[in-house]
Tab-separated table of C-alpha atoms in Angstrom:
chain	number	residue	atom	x	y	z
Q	151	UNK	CA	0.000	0.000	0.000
Q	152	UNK	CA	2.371	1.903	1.219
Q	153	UNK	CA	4.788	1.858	-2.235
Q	154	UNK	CA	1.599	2.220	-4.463
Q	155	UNK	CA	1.067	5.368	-2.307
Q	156	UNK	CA	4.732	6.166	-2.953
Q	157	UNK	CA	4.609	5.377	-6.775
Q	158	UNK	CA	1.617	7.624	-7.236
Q	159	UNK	CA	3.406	10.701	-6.044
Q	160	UNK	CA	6.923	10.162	-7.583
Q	161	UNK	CA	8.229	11.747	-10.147
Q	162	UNK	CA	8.964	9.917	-13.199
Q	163	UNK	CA	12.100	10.439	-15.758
Q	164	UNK	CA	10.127	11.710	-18.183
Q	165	UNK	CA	7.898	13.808	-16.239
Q	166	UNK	CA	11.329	15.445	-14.931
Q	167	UNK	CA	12.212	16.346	-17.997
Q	168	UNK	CA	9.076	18.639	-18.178
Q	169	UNK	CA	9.613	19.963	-14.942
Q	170	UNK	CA	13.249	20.893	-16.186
Q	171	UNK	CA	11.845	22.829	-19.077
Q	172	UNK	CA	9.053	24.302	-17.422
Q	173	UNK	CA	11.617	25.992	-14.730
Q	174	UNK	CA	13.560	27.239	-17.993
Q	175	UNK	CA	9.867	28.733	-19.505
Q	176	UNK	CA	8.328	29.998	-16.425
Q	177	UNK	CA	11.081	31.346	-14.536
Q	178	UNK	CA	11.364	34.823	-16.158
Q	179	UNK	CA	10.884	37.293	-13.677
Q	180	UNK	CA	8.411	39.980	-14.298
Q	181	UNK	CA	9.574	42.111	-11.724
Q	182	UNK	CA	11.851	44.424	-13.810
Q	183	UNK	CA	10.541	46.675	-16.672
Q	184	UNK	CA	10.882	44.350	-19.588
Q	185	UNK	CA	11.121	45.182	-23.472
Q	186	UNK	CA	9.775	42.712	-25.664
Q	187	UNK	CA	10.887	41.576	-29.503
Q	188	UNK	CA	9.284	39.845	-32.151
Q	189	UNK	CA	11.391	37.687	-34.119
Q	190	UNK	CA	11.955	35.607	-37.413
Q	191	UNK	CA	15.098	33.405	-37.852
Q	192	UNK	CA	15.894	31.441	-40.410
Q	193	UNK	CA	18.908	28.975	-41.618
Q	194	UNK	CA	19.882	27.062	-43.744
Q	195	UNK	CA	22.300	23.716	-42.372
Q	196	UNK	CA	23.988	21.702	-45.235
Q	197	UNK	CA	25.984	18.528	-43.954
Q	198	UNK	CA	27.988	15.996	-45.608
Q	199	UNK	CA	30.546	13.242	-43.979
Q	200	UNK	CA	33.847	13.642	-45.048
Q	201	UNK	CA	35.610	10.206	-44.035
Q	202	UNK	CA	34.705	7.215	-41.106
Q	203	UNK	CA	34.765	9.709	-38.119
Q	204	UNK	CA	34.756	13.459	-39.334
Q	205	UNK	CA	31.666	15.197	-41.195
Q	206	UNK	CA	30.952	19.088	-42.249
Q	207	UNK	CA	28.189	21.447	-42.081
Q	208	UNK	CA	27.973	24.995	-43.146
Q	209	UNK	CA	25.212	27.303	-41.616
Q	210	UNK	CA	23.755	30.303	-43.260
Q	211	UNK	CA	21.237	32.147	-41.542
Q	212	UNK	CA	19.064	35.394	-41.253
Q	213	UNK	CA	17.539	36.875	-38.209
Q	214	UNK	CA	14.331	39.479	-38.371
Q	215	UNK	CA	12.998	41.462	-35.942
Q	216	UNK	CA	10.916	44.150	-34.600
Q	217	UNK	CA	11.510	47.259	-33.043
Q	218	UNK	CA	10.604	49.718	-29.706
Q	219	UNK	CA	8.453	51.442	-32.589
Q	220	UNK	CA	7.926	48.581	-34.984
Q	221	UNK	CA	6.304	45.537	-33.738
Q	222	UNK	CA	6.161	44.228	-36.906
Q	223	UNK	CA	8.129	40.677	-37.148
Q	224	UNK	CA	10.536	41.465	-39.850
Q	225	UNK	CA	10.549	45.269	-39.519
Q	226	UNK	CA	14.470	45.267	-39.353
Q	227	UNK	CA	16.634	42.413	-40.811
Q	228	UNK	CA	18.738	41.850	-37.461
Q	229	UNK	CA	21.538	39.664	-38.625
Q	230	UNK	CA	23.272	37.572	-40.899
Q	231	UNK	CA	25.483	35.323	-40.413
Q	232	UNK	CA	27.899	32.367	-42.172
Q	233	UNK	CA	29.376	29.396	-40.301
Q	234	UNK	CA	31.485	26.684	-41.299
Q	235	UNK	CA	32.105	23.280	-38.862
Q	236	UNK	CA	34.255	20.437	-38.550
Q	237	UNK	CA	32.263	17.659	-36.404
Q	238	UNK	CA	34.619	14.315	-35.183
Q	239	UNK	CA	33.388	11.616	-33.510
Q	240	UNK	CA	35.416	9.682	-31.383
Q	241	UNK	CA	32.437	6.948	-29.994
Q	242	UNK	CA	29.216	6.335	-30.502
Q	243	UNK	CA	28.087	8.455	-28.276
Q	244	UNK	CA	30.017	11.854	-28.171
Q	245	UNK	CA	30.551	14.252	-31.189
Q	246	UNK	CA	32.971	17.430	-31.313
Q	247	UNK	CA	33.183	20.220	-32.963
Q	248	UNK	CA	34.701	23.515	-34.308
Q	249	UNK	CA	33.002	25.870	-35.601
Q	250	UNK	CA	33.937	29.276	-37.050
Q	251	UNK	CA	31.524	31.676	-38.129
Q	252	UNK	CA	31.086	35.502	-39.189
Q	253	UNK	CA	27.567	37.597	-38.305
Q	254	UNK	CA	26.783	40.506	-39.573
Q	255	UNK	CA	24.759	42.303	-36.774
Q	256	UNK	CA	22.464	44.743	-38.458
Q	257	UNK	CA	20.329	45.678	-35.630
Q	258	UNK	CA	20.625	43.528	-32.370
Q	259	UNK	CA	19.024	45.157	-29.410
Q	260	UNK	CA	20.926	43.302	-26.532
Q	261	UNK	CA	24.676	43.929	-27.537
Q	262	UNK	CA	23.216	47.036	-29.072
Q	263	UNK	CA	25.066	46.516	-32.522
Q	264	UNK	CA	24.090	48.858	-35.308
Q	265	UNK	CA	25.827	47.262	-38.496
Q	266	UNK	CA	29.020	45.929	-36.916
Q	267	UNK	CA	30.540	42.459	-37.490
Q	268	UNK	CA	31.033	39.644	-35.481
Q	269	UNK	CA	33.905	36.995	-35.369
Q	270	UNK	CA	32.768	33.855	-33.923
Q	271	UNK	CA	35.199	30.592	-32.681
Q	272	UNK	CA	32.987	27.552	-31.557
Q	273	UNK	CA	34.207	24.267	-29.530
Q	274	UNK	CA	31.510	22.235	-28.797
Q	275	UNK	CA	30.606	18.699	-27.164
Q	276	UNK	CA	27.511	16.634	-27.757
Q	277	UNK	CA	26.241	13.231	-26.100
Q	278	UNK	CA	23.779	11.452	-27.582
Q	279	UNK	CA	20.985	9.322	-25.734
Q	280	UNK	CA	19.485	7.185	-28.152
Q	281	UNK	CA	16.057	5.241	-27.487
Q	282	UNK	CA	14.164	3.364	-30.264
Q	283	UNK	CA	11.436	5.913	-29.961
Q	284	UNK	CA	13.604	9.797	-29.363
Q	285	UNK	CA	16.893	10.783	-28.859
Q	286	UNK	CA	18.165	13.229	-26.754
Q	287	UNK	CA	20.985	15.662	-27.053
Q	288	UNK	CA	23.295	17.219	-24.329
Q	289	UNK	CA	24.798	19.664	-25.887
Q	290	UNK	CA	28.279	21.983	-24.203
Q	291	UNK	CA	29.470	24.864	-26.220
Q	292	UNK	CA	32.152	27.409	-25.948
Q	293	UNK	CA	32.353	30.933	-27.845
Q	294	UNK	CA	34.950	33.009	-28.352
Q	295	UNK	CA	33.207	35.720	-29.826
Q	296	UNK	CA	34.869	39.587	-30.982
Q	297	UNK	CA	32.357	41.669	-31.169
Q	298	UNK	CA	32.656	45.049	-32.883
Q	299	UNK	CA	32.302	47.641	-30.610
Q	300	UNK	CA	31.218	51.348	-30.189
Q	301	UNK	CA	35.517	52.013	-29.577
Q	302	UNK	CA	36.117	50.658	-32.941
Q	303	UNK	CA	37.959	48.035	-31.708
Q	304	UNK	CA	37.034	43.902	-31.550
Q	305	UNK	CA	35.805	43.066	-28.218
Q	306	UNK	CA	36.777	39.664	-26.946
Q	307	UNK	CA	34.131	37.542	-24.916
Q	308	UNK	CA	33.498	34.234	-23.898
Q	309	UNK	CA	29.921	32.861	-23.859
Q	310	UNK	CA	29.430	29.306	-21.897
Q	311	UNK	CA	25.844	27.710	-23.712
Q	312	UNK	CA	24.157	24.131	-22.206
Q	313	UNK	CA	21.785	22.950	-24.132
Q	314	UNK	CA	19.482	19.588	-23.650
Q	315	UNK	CA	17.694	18.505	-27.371
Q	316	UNK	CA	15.205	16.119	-27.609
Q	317	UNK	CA	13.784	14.917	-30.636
Q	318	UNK	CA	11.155	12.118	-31.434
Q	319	UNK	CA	9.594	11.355	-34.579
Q	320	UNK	CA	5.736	10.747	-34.620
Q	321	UNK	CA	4.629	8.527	-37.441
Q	322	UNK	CA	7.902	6.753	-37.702
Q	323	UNK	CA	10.838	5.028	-35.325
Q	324	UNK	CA	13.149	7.274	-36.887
Q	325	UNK	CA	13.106	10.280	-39.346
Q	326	UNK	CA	13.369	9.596	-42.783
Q	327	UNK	CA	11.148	10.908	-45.909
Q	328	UNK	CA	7.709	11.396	-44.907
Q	329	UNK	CA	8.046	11.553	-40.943
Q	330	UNK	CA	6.659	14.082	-38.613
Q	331	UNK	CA	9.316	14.923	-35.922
Q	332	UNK	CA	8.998	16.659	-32.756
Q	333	UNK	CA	12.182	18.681	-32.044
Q	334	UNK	CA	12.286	20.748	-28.447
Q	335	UNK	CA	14.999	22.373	-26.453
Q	336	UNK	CA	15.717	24.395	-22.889
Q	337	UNK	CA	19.609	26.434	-22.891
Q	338	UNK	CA	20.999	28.410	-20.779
Q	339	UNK	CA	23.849	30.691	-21.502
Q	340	UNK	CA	26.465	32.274	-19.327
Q	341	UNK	CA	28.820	34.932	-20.713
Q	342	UNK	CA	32.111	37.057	-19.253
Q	343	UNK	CA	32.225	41.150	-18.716
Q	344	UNK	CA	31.883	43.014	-21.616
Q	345	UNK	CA	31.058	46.597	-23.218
Q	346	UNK	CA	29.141	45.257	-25.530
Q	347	UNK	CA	27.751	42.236	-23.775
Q	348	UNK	CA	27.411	43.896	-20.193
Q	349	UNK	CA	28.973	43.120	-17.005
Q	350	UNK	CA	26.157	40.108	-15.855
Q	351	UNK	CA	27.338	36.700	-15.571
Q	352	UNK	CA	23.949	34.920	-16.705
Q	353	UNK	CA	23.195	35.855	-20.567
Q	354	UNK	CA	20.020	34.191	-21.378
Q	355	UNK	CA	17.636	31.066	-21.508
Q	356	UNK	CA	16.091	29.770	-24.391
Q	357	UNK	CA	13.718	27.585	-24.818
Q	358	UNK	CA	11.993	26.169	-28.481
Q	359	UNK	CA	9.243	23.964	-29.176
Q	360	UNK	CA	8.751	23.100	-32.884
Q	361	UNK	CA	7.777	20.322	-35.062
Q	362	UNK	CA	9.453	19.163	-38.463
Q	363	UNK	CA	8.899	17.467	-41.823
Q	364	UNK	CA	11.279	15.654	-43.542
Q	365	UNK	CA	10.666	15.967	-47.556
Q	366	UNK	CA	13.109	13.029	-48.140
Q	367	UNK	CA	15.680	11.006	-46.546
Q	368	UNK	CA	18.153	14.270	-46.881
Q	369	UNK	CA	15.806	17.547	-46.636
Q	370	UNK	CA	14.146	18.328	-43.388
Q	371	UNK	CA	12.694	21.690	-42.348
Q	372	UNK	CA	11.565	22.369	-39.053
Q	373	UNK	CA	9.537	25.357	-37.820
Q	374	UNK	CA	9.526	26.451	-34.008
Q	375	UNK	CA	8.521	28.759	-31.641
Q	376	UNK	CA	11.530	30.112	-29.811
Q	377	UNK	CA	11.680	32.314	-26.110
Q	378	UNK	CA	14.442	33.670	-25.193
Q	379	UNK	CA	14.823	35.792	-21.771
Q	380	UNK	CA	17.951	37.874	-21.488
Q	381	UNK	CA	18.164	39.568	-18.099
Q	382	UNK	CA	19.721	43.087	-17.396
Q	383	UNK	CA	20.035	45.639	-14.818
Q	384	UNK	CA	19.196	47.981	-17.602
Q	385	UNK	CA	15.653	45.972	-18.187
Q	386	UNK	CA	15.034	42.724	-18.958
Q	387	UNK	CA	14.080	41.360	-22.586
Q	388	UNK	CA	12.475	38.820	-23.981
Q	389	UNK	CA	12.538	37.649	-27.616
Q	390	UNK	CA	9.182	35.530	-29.049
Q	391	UNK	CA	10.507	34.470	-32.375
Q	392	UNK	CA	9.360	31.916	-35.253
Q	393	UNK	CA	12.359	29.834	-35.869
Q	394	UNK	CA	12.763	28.031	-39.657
Q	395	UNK	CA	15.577	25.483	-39.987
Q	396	UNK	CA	15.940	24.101	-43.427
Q	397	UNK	CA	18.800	20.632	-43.247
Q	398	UNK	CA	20.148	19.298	-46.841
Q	399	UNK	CA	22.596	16.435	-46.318
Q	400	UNK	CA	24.839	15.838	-49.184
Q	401	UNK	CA	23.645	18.491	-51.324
Q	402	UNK	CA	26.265	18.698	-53.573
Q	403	UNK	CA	26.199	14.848	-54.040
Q	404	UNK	CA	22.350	14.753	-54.896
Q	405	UNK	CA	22.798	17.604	-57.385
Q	406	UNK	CA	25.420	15.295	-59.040
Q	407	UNK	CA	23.739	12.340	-59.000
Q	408	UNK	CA	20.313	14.114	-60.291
Q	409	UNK	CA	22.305	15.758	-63.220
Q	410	UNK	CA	24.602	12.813	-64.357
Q	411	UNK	CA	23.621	9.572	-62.830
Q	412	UNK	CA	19.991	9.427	-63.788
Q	413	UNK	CA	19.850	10.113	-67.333
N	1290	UNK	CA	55.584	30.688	-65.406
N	1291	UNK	CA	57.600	27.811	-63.715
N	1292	UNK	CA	55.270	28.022	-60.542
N	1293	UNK	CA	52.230	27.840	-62.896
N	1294	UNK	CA	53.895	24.294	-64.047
N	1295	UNK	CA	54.483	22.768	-60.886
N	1296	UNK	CA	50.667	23.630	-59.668
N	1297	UNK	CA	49.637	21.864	-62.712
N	1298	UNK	CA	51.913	18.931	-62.056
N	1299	UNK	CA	50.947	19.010	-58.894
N	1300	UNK	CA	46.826	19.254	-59.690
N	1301	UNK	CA	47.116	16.432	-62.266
N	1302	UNK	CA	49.120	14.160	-59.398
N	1303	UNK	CA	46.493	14.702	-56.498
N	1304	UNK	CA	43.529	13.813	-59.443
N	1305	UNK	CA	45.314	10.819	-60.372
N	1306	UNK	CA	46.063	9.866	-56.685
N	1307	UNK	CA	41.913	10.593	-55.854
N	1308	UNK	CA	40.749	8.476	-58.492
N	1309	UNK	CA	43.391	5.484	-57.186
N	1310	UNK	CA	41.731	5.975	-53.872
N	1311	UNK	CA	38.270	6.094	-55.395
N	1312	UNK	CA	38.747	3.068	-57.087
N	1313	UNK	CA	39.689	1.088	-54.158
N	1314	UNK	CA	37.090	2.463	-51.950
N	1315	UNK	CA	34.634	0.961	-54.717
N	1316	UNK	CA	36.570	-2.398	-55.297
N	1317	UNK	CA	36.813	-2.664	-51.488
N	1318	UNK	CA	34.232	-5.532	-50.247
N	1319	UNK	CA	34.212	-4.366	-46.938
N	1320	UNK	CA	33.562	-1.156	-48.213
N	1321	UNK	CA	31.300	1.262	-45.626
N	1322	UNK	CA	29.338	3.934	-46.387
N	1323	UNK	CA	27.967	6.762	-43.762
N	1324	UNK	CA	25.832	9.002	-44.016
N	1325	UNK	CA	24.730	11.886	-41.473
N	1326	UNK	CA	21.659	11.381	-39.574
N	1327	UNK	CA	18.756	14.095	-38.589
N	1328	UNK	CA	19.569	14.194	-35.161
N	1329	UNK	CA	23.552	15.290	-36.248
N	1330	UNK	CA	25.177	11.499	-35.714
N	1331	UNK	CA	26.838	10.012	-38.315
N	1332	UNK	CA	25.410	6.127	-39.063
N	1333	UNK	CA	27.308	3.696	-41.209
N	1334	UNK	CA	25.937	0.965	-43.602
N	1335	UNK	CA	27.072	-1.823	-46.374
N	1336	UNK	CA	26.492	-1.364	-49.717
N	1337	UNK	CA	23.244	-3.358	-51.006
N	1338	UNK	CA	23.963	-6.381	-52.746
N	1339	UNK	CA	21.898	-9.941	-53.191
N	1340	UNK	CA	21.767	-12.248	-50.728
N	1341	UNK	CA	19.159	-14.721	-51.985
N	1342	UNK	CA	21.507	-17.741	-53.041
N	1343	UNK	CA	18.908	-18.753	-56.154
N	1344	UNK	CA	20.007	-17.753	-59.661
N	1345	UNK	CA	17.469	-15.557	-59.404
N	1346	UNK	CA	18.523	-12.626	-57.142
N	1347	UNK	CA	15.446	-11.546	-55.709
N	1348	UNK	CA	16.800	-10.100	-52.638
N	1349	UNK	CA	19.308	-7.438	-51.891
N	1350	UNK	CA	20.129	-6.658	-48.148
N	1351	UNK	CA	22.421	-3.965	-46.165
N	1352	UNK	CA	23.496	-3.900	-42.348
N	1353	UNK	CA	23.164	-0.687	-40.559
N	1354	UNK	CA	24.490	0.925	-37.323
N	1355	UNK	CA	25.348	3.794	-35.485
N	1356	UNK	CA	27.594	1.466	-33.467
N	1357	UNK	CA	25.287	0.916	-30.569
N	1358	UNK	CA	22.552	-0.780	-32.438
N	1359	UNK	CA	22.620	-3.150	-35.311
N	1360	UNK	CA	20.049	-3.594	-38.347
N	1361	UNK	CA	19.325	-6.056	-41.160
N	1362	UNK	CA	17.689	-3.679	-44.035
N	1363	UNK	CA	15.983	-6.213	-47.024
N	1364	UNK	CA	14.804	-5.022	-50.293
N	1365	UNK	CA	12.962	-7.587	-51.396
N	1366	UNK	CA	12.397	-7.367	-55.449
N	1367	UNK	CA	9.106	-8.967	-55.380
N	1368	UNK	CA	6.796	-8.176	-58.439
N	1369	UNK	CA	4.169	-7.235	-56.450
N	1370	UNK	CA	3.270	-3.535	-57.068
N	1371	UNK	CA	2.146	-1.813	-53.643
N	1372	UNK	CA	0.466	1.372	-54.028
N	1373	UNK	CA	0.500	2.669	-50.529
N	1374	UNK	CA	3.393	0.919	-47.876
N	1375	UNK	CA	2.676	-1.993	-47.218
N	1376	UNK	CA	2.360	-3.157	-43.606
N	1377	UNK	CA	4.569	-6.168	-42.545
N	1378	UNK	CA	2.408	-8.843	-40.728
N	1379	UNK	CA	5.088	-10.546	-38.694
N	1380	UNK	CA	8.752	-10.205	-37.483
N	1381	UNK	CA	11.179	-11.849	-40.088
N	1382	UNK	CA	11.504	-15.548	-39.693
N	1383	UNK	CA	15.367	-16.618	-39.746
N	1384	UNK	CA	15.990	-20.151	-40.439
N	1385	UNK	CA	19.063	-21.309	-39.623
N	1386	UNK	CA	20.674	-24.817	-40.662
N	1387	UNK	CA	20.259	-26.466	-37.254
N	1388	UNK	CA	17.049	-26.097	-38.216
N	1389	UNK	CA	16.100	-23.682	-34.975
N	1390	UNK	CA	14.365	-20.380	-35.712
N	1391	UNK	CA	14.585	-16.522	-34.059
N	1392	UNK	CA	12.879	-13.560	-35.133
N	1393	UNK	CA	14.226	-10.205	-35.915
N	1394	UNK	CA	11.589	-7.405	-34.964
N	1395	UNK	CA	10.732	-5.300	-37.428
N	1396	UNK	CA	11.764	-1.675	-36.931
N	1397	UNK	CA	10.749	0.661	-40.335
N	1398	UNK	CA	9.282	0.188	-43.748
N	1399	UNK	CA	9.998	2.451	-46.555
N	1400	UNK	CA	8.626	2.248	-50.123
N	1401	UNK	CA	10.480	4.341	-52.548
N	1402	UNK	CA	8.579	5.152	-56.084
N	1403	UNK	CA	11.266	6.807	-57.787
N	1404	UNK	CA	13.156	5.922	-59.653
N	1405	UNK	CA	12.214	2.603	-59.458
N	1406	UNK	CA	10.295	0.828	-56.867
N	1407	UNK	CA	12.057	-0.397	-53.781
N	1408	UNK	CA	10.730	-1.383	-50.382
N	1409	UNK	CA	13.156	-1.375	-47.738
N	1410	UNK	CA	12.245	-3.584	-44.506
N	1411	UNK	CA	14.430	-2.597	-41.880
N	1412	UNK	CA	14.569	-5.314	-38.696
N	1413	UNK	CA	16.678	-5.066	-35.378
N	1414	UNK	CA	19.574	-6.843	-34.704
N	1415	UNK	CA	20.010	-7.674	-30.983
N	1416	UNK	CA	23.204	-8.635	-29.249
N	1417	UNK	CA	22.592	-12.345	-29.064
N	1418	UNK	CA	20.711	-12.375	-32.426
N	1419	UNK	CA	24.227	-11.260	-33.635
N	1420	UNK	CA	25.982	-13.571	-32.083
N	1421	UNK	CA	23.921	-15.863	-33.470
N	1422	UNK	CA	24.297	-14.892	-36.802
N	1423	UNK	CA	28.039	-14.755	-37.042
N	1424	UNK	CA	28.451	-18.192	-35.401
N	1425	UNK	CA	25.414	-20.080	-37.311
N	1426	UNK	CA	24.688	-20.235	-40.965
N	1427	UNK	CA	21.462	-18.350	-41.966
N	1428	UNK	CA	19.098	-21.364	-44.555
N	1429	UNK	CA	16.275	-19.310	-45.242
N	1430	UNK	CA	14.396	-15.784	-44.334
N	1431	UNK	CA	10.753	-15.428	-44.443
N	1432	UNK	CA	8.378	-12.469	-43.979
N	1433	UNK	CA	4.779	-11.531	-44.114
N	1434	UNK	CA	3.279	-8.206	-45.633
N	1435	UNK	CA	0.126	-7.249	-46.056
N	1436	UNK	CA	-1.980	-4.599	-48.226
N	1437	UNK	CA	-4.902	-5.595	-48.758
N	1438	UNK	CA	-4.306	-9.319	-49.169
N	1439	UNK	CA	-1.351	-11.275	-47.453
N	1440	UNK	CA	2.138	-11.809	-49.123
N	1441	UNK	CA	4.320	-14.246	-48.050
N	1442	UNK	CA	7.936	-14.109	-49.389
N	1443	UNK	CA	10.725	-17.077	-48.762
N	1444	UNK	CA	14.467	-16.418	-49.468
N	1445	UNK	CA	17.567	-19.034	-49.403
N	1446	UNK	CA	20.401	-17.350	-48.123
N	1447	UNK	CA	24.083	-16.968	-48.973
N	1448	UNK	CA	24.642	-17.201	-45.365
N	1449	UNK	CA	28.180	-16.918	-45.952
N	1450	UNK	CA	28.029	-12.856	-47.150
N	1451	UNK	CA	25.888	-11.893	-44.658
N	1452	UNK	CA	28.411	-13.127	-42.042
N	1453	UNK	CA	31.148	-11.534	-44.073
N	1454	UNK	CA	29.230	-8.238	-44.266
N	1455	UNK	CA	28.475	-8.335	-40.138
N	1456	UNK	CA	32.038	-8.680	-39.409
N	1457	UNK	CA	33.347	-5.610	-41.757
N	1458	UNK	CA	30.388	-3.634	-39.891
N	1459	UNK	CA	31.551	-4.697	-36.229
N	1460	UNK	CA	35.181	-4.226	-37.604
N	1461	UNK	CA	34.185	-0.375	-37.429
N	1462	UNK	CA	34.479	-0.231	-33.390
């Protein structure tokens, strides 16, 4: 009696997990005066392996938003940005990574960059946890970013990011062409002193719920809804944005094969 | 000018050392192929080739892993034209020549239309299921689909390439 009693009120693994990203959703305080964005990303991930344990992706992305004055979604193109990775993978369970990238920052309200650049280094560790049914990511990054700043000079940073990914297909064990996927993730970020950045420890959360389609065994495109709370003493602000992902895997090799093997 | 030269040298060198590479990779029997996954991992799989031992060659299979799990993928060439996927009935039936039987469960099934029709069965390989198949030789596979009405497909087996193709995958780790 007494352990049914007990199993009734424990927590489960997976119900955990929804505790863990409820704290990230709910936990923006609305204490401080807050400005809020409305956002549109977008980017583009091609991928390709390049021998047993090594594969590359290049990013290319574009980031919307709105304005103080505008709260239009794409009132002001915010960014755009480049990024080119090396991933290895040493077991079956971990993958790492370099990345290095270039933004254009157009108009981003938190660093408060009006058409400066960006340089970007990325090191990065991933573990997968793979279930017949989802997997799920842990994800550790490092940035190393130089961020243009109001001095003219390239401001050195480093940003900390944790991320946990999970991702289930719906009508399928595993996505391939014509599967529904559910793709959701909670991140925190922590970040150094900076001009441009500010002088708080804890950057941001970010938290995205989204589902996906994949239009063959290489194209997938998923569309999310992203929130993202970035405290500051200055005022707190929070970013609701529409997140599009578009994944080719061996473009280049399709684009052959559709040209010259087929005919 | 002289520079110019060398690059060329050079160029025409590294093309003829590629396509000496290339052509190994594809005359390589063990040869295997990976491909990045949705989720960012990288999986790794045989080429397909026929398994059935008949004259016929009915049946082409590949193994497939992302080094923690194993799978048996069949592409049966049936002459039965399914419009929608079919659904498969059972698990796969292996026969081996001890005469004892397991069954493989049945993890996807993918019908391609273009550009020619292909159904891929895909079936999990458990630990002891592999064991099994690199110590015993495989007689016969059979399989059940349905769509509409009931199929029921029987394949002899070269059980000696499917045991060759196992060990180049588990050669990987």
């Amino acid at each position: 009696m007494l352990k049914q009693r007990k199993r009734r009120f424990a927590v489960t693994r997976k119900e955990q997990w929804f505790l863990l990203v409820g704290f990230f959703f709910f936990c923006q305080p609305a204490f401080t005066q807050t400005t809020n964005y409305g956002q549109f990303w977008n980017e583009f991930e091609f991928t390709r392996t390049l021998s047993k344990n090594w594969s590359m992706q290049v990013d290319l992305g574009q980031r919307y938003t709105s304005t103080p004055e505008d709260h239009r979604l794409a009132s002001r193109n915010a960014q755009l940005y480049g990024r080119i990775w090396a991933h290895y993978f040493p077991s079956p369970k971990w993958k790492l990574s370099a990345a290095y990238s270039y933004h254009f920052n157009r108009y981003v309200p938190e660093i408060n960059q009006r058409e400066s650049p960006e340089l970007r280094l990325t090191i990065q560790a991933t573990y997968y946890i793979r279930r017949v049914f989802y997997t799920l990511n842990l994800r550790m990054r490092i940035e190393d970013r130089h961020v243009y700043n109001t001095d003219s000079v390239y401001e050195a940073y480093y940003r900390f990011r944790g991320q946990l990914r999970y991702l289930q297909p719906l009508n399928a064990k595993r996505v391939r062409k014509g599967v529904v996927y559910s793709t959701n993730s909670a991140e925190f970020m922590l970040k150094t002193k900076s001009k441009v950045g500010g002088s708080e420890l804890f950057d941001r959360t970010r938290v995205t719920l989204g589902v996906g389609y994949a239009f063959t065994d290489d194209v997938q495109a998923d569309l999310s809804y992203l929130n993202e709370w970035i405290p500051r003493k200055s005022g707190d602000k929070i970013t609701n944005a529409l997140q599009l992902n578009i994944a080719v895997n061996n473009f280049l090799r399709n684009i052959h094969n559709k040209l010259f093997k087929h005919k | 000018m002289r520079l110019q030269i060398k690059f060329f040298y050079i160029f025409q060198l590294s093309l003829l050392l590629s396509a000496c590479v290339r052509a190994q990779k594809t005359m390589d029997s063990c040869a295997i192929l990976n491909r990045v996954s949705p989720d960012g991992a990288l999986f790794y799989f045989t080429r397909p080739e026929f398994i059935d031992s008949s004259s016929e060659k009915q049946l082409r299979f590949m193994i497939l892993t992302d080094r923690l799990s194993y799978y048996l993928a069949l592409m049966p060439r049936t002459g039965d034209l399914f419009e929608k996927t079919p659904k498969l009935k059972e698990q796969l039936r292996v026969e081996f020549d001890d005469k004892t039987i397991d069954s493989l469960e049945a993890y996807d099934l993918q019908l391609h239309h273009q550009p020619e029709e292909i159904l891929i069965i895909f079936f999990r390989i458990n630990n002891d299921q592999l064991r099994k198949l690199l110590s015993k030789s495989v007689q016969k596979l059979h399989f059940k689909l349905t769509s509409g009405m009931a199929y029921l497909y029987q394949f002899d087996i070269d059980s000696d390439l499917l045991r060759e193709k196992l060990n180049c995958i588990l050669n990987l780790k």
